[in-house]
Coordinates of C-alpha atoms and ligand atoms in Angstrom, one line a residue:
X378 CA 133.9 37.6 315.4
X379 CA 134.8 40.7 313.6
X380 CA 131.7 42.5 315.0
X381 CA 132.8 41.6 318.7
X382 CA 136.3 42.9 318.2
X383 CA 134.9 46.0 316.7
X384 CA 132.6 46.6 319.6
X385 CA 135.5 46.3 322.1
X386 CA 137.5 48.9 320.3
X387 CA 134.5 51.1 319.9
X388 CA 133.7 51.2 323.6
X389 CA 137.4 51.8 324.5
X390 CA 137.8 54.7 322.1
X391 CA 134.3 56.0 322.1
X392 CA 135.1 59.3 324.2
X393 CA 138.0 60.2 322.0
X394 CA 136.0 59.5 318.6
X395 CA 133.2 61.7 319.9
X396 CA 135.4 64.5 320.8
X397 CA 137.0 64.4 317.5
X398 CA 133.7 64.3 315.6
X399 CA 132.5 67.3 317.6
X400 CA 135.7 69.2 316.7
X401 CA 135.3 68.4 313.0
X402 CA 131.8 69.6 312.9
X403 CA 132.8 72.8 314.5
X404 CA 135.9 73.8 312.5
X405 CA 135.6 71.8 309.3
X406 CA 132.1 72.3 308.1
X407 CA 132.3 71.9 304.2
X408 CA 129.7 74.8 303.8
X409 CA 130.6 78.3 303.3
X410 CA 128.1 81.1 303.5
X411 CA 125.7 81.7 300.5
X412 CA 126.7 84.9 298.5
X413 CA 123.5 85.9 296.9
X414 CA 123.7 88.4 293.9
X415 CA 122.7 91.8 294.9
X416 CA 121.0 92.6 291.7
X417 CA 117.3 93.0 292.0
X418 CA 114.6 91.2 289.9
X419 CA 114.7 92.4 286.2
X420 CA 111.0 93.7 286.0
X421 CA 107.8 92.3 287.3
X422 CA 107.6 88.6 288.2
X423 CA 105.9 86.4 285.5
X424 CA 102.6 85.1 287.0
X425 CA 103.1 82.5 289.7
X426 CA 106.9 82.8 289.6
X427 CA 109.4 84.1 292.3
X428 CA 112.8 85.8 291.5
X429 CA 115.8 83.8 292.5
X430 CA 118.8 86.1 292.8
X431 CA 121.5 83.4 292.1
X432 CA 124.9 83.7 293.4
X433 CA 127.7 81.5 295.0
X434 CA 126.8 78.8 297.4
X435 CA 128.0 75.4 298.7
X436 CA 126.0 72.6 297.1
X437 CA 125.5 69.1 298.3
X438 CA 124.8 67.3 301.6
X439 CA 126.8 65.4 304.1
X440 CA 124.5 62.5 304.9
X441 CA 126.8 59.5 305.2
X442 CA 127.2 58.1 308.8
X443 CA 124.1 59.7 310.1
X444 CA 122.2 56.4 310.7
X445 CA 118.8 56.9 309.1
X446 CA 120.1 59.2 306.5
X447 CA 122.0 56.4 304.9
X448 CA 119.4 55.1 302.6
X449 CA 119.4 51.6 301.3
X450 CA 118.8 53.1 297.7
X451 CA 121.5 55.8 297.7
X452 CA 125.1 56.2 297.6
X453 CA 127.1 59.2 298.8
X454 CA 126.1 60.9 295.5
X455 CA 125.5 64.3 297.3
X456 CA 129.2 64.6 298.2
X457 CA 131.5 66.2 298.2
X458 CA 130.0 69.6 299.1
X459 CA 131.3 71.9 296.5
X460 CA 131.2 75.6 295.6
X461 CA 128.8 76.6 292.7
X462 CA 127.7 79.9 291.0
X463 CA 124.3 80.3 289.4
X464 CA 122.8 83.2 287.4
X465 CA 119.4 84.6 288.7
X466 CA 116.4 83.3 287.4
X467 CA 112.6 83.1 287.8
X468 CA 111.1 80.0 289.4
X469 CA 107.5 78.7 289.6
X470 CA 106.5 79.1 293.2
X471 CA 104.8 75.7 293.3
X472 CA 105.1 72.4 291.4
X473 CA 102.9 72.5 288.2
X474 CA 99.3 71.7 289.3
X475 CA 96.7 69.5 287.6
X476 CA 94.8 72.6 286.5
X477 CA 98.0 74.1 284.8
X478 CA 98.8 70.8 283.1
X479 CA 95.3 70.6 282.0
X480 CA 95.5 74.0 280.2
X481 CA 98.6 72.8 278.5
X482 CA 96.9 69.5 277.3
X483 CA 93.9 71.4 276.0
X484 CA 96.0 73.9 274.2
X485 CA 98.3 71.4 272.5
X486 CA 96.6 68.0 272.4
X487 CA 99.8 66.6 274.1
X488 CA 99.5 62.9 275.1
X489 CA 101.9 61.9 278.0
X490 CA 104.1 59.1 278.0
X491 CA 102.0 57.2 280.5
X492 CA 99.1 57.4 278.1
X493 CA 101.1 55.9 275.3
X494 CA 101.7 52.1 274.9
X495 CA 105.3 51.5 275.5
X496 CA 107.3 49.5 272.8
X497 CA 109.8 46.7 273.1
X498 CA 112.5 49.1 271.6
X499 CA 112.0 51.5 274.5
X500 CA 111.8 48.7 277.3
X501 CA 113.7 45.8 276.0
X502 CA 113.8 43.9 279.3
X503 CA 110.1 44.6 280.2
X504 CA 107.9 41.5 280.1
X505 CA 105.3 41.6 277.1
X506 CA 102.4 42.0 279.4
X507 CA 103.8 45.1 280.8
X508 CA 103.8 46.8 277.3
X509 CA 100.5 48.6 278.0
X510 CA 100.0 52.2 278.8
X511 CA 100.5 52.9 282.5
X512 CA 102.9 54.1 285.1
X513 CA 104.4 53.3 288.5
X514 CA 102.2 53.5 291.4
X515 CA 102.9 53.2 295.2
X516 CA 100.8 50.9 297.2
X517 CA 101.2 50.3 301.0
X518 CA 102.1 46.8 302.1
X519 CA 99.8 44.9 304.4
X520 CA 102.5 44.2 306.9
X521 CA 105.9 45.2 308.0
X522 CA 108.5 44.5 305.3
X523 CA 112.2 44.6 305.0
X524 CA 113.1 47.8 303.2
X525 CA 115.6 46.3 300.8
X526 CA 113.3 45.7 297.9
X527 CA 111.2 48.7 296.7
X528 CA 109.1 46.3 294.3
X529 CA 107.3 45.4 297.5
X530 CA 105.5 48.8 297.3
X531 CA 105.9 50.0 293.8
X532 CA 104.3 48.4 290.7
X533 CA 103.4 49.1 287.3
X534 CA 99.7 49.9 287.1
X535 CA 97.9 49.8 283.6
X536 CA 95.9 52.8 283.1
X537 CA 97.8 55.0 285.5
X538 CA 98.5 58.4 284.2
X539 CA 98.1 62.0 285.2
X540 CA 94.4 62.0 285.0
X541 CA 94.3 58.7 287.0
X542 CA 97.3 58.8 289.2
X543 CA 96.7 55.5 291.0
X544 CA 95.2 53.7 288.0
X545 CA 92.1 53.7 286.0
X546 CA 89.7 53.7 289.1
X547 CA 91.3 56.9 290.5
X548 CA 90.8 60.5 289.2
X549 CA 91.7 64.1 289.9
X550 CA 88.3 65.4 290.4
X551 CA 88.4 68.4 293.0
X552 CA 92.2 68.3 292.8
X553 CA 92.9 71.2 290.5
X554 CA 95.2 72.6 293.0
X555 CA 97.4 69.4 293.5
X556 CA 100.8 68.8 292.0
X557 CA 100.3 66.9 288.7
X558 CA 102.1 63.6 288.8
X559 CA 102.7 60.5 286.6
X560 CA 104.8 62.8 284.5
X561 CA 107.8 61.5 282.5
X562 CA 110.7 63.7 281.6
X563 CA 109.7 64.5 278.1
X564 CA 106.3 65.4 279.3
X565 CA 107.7 68.0 281.6
X566 CA 110.0 69.3 278.9
X567 CA 107.1 69.7 276.5
X568 CA 105.0 71.7 279.1
X569 CA 108.0 73.9 279.8
X570 CA 108.5 74.6 276.1
X571 CA 104.8 75.4 275.7
X572 CA 105.0 77.8 278.8
X573 CA 108.0 79.6 277.4
X574 CA 110.1 78.2 280.2
X575 CA 112.5 75.2 280.9
X576 CA 113.4 72.9 283.6
X577 CA 115.7 73.8 286.4
X578 CA 119.2 72.5 286.5
X579 CA 120.0 70.6 289.7
X580 CA 122.1 73.6 290.8
X581 CA 119.4 76.0 290.2
X582 CA 117.0 73.8 292.2
X583 CA 119.3 73.5 295.1
X584 CA 120.2 77.3 295.1
X585 CA 116.5 78.1 295.2
X586 CA 115.7 75.5 297.8
X587 CA 118.3 76.8 300.2
X588 CA 116.6 80.2 300.1
X589 CA 119.9 82.0 300.9
X590 CA 120.7 79.9 303.9
X591 CA 123.9 77.7 303.9
X592 CA 124.5 74.1 305.2
X593 CA 121.0 73.8 306.8
X594 CA 119.6 70.4 306.9
X595 CA 116.1 71.4 305.7
X596 CA 115.1 74.3 303.3
X597 CA 113.9 76.2 306.2
X598 CA 116.5 75.5 308.9
X599 CA 118.0 72.8 311.1
X600 CA 115.0 71.7 313.1
X601 CA 112.5 69.4 311.5
X602 CA 109.5 70.9 313.2
X603 CA 110.3 74.4 314.6
X604 CA 107.9 75.2 317.3
X605 CA 106.1 71.9 316.6
X606 CA 105.0 73.1 313.2
X607 CA 105.1 70.7 310.2
X608 CA 107.0 72.4 307.4
X609 CA 106.6 69.9 304.6
X610 CA 104.5 67.0 303.5
X611 CA 106.4 63.8 304.4
X612 CA 105.4 60.3 305.7
X613 CA 104.7 59.4 309.4
X614 CA 104.3 56.0 310.8
X615 CA 105.5 52.7 309.7
X616 CA 106.8 52.7 306.2
X617 CA 105.6 51.4 303.8
X618 CA 102.5 50.0 305.8
X619 CA 100.6 53.1 306.9
X620 CA 100.9 56.8 306.2
X621 CA 99.7 58.1 309.6
X622 CA 99.4 61.6 308.1
X623 CA 100.1 63.6 311.2
X624 CA 101.2 66.5 309.2
X625 CA 97.6 66.9 308.0
X626 CA 98.1 64.8 304.6
X627 CA 98.3 61.1 304.0
X628 CA 99.4 61.2 300.5
X629 CA 99.8 64.1 298.3
X630 CA 98.8 67.7 299.4
X631 CA 97.5 70.6 297.6
X632 CA 100.4 72.9 296.7
X633 CA 100.8 75.9 299.2
X634 CA 99.7 73.6 302.1
X635 CA 103.0 74.2 304.0
X636 CA 104.9 77.3 304.5
X637 CA 107.1 78.7 301.7
X638 CA 111.0 78.9 302.1
X639 CA 112.8 82.3 302.3
X640 CA 112.4 82.8 298.5
X641 CA 108.6 82.3 298.6
X642 CA 108.8 78.9 297.1
X643 CA 106.4 76.2 298.2
X644 CA 107.0 72.5 298.4
X645 CA 110.7 72.6 297.7
X646 CA 111.0 69.9 300.2
X647 CA 108.4 67.0 300.4
X648 CA 105.0 66.5 298.5
X649 CA 106.3 65.4 295.1
X650 CA 109.7 64.8 293.7
X651 CA 110.6 67.2 290.9
X652 CA 112.4 66.7 287.6
X653 CA 115.7 68.5 287.1
X654 CA 117.3 69.0 283.7
X655 CA 120.7 67.3 284.5
X656 CA 121.6 63.7 283.7
X657 CA 122.3 61.6 286.8
X658 CA 125.7 60.3 287.6
X659 CA 126.6 59.5 291.3
X660 CA 130.2 60.7 290.7
X661 CA 129.2 64.2 289.2
X662 CA 130.0 66.3 292.3
X663 CA 133.3 64.4 292.6
X664 CA 134.2 65.5 289.1
X665 CA 133.3 69.1 289.7
X666 CA 135.1 69.2 292.9
X667 CA 138.3 67.8 291.5
X668 CA 138.4 70.6 289.0
X669 CA 138.7 73.0 291.8
X670 CA 137.4 76.6 292.1
X671 CA 133.8 77.4 291.5
X672 CA 131.5 75.5 289.1
X673 CA 129.5 78.2 287.0
X674 CA 126.2 77.2 286.1
X675 CA 126.7 73.5 286.0
X676 CA 124.5 71.7 283.6
X677 CA 125.1 68.0 284.8
X678 CA 127.3 65.5 283.3
X679 CA 127.2 64.8 279.4
X680 CA 125.5 61.5 279.8
X681 CA 123.7 59.4 282.4
X682 CA 125.1 56.6 284.4
X683 CA 123.7 54.8 287.4
X684 CA 125.8 51.9 288.6
X685 CA 122.6 50.4 290.2
X686 CA 120.9 50.2 286.9
X687 CA 123.5 50.8 284.2
X688 CA 121.3 50.4 281.2
X689 CA 118.6 53.1 282.4
X690 CA 118.9 56.7 281.2
X691 CA 118.2 58.7 284.4
X692 CA 117.9 62.4 285.1
X693 CA 118.1 64.0 288.6
X694 CA 114.9 64.3 290.8
X695 CA 114.9 66.7 293.6
X696 CA 113.0 67.6 296.8
X697 CA 111.7 64.2 298.1
X698 CA 108.0 63.4 298.4
X699 CA 105.0 62.6 300.6
X700 CA 106.5 59.1 300.9
X701 CA 109.9 60.4 302.4
X702 CA 110.5 59.5 305.9
X703 CA 113.5 59.0 308.3
X704 CA 113.2 55.2 308.3
X705 CA 113.8 54.7 304.5
X706 CA 114.5 57.8 302.5
X707 CA 114.8 61.2 304.2
X708 CA 115.4 63.1 301.0
X709 CA 113.4 66.1 302.2
X710 CA 117.0 66.8 303.5
X711 CA 118.1 69.7 301.3
X712 CA 121.1 68.9 299.1
X713 CA 120.3 65.3 298.8
X714 CA 119.5 63.7 295.4
X715 CA 117.1 61.5 293.7
X716 CA 117.0 60.1 290.2
X717 CA 114.6 58.4 287.8
X718 CA 114.4 56.9 284.3
X719 CA 113.4 59.4 281.9
X720 CA 110.3 57.7 280.6
X721 CA 108.9 56.7 283.9
X722 CA 106.1 58.4 285.7
X723 CA 105.2 57.6 289.3
X724 CA 102.5 58.9 291.6
X725 CA 105.0 61.0 293.6
X726 CA 106.8 62.7 290.8
X727 CA 105.9 66.1 289.3
X728 CA 108.0 69.1 288.3
X729 CA 108.2 72.9 288.2
X730 CA 109.7 75.3 285.6
X731 CA 112.2 78.2 285.7
X732 CA 112.7 81.1 283.3
X733 CA 115.7 83.0 282.6
X734 CA 115.5 87.0 282.4
X735 CA 116.3 86.6 278.6
X736 CA 113.4 84.3 278.0
X737 CA 111.2 86.8 279.9
X738 CA 112.5 89.7 277.5
X739 CA 111.9 87.5 274.4
X740 CA 108.1 86.8 275.3
Ligands
LIG1086 CA1 102.1 63.6 305.0
LIG1087 CU1 112.1 59.6 299.7

């Protein structure tokens, strides 16, 4: 009954509503121009890194009410759009690759979280049989499924880790140049420390991703495929049944397979999700915005909280992955947010590092 009434009203006032919406879009965009710092790079770029000048920008995304962008697994956590300032920094031009991670493991003997057997203390709610070393792996479903339960395509796989991203039968032979995946937050942190770098804050990641642009839908502009060109590794076809790979890659792609953004950064959208340093809270932007003014070098909230899973400690993920698609999770849209439990690796989650000028000087 409610729905019928709504429809009648909707038809009667559709013209008026449309006109208002168009008006609002033109005159009340929450985005103001990006004001990049004019200072040039402090010296020669560390190998494989690009200089991100920093500056003032509008952070967040307006995704609610746009149909497919309203994802079943998200809230309006990328709103409100708010003004942020970040200092300049160096950023890895690509996600950390298997070859780079291998170098770190050889040098340090580091054992990733996915390679260690989890304990009851860490995962009090996990069934006993799941307390074996492994990680979370995506598997396509054999038929169309409703998209409200992600356990239909995600499962914990014994023996899955960065050397065996899909489980013990899989490997990374010939994939030196692919982003390393199955990386938990402490793994990413350990790598960064070894490399004399650190993980980006969410604000640094977004400033870098926007490449000096403001309020664009994607890191390259407003058109998903400008001139018919694929700009990021995402999912085509029926999700989660079959990745048609029309962009050239069904699944993960080597780094640098798609064009870089204006700051010469690759894979800032799609391919693999990337860890940020910030704890995740859906209301963090609300908190910053309510303080007014410009948030300077925001570091995220003091503690994590995800109402959907209140007992999990989550940090922010950014960028979306090769699984992202407009039917389910279009978070290759710049400014949108992801999140993940800190000890959980998946086969579409990696990371990249940043370095502050002072870190460069110290080395
Ligand atoms: Ca693809
Ligand atoms: Cu996604």
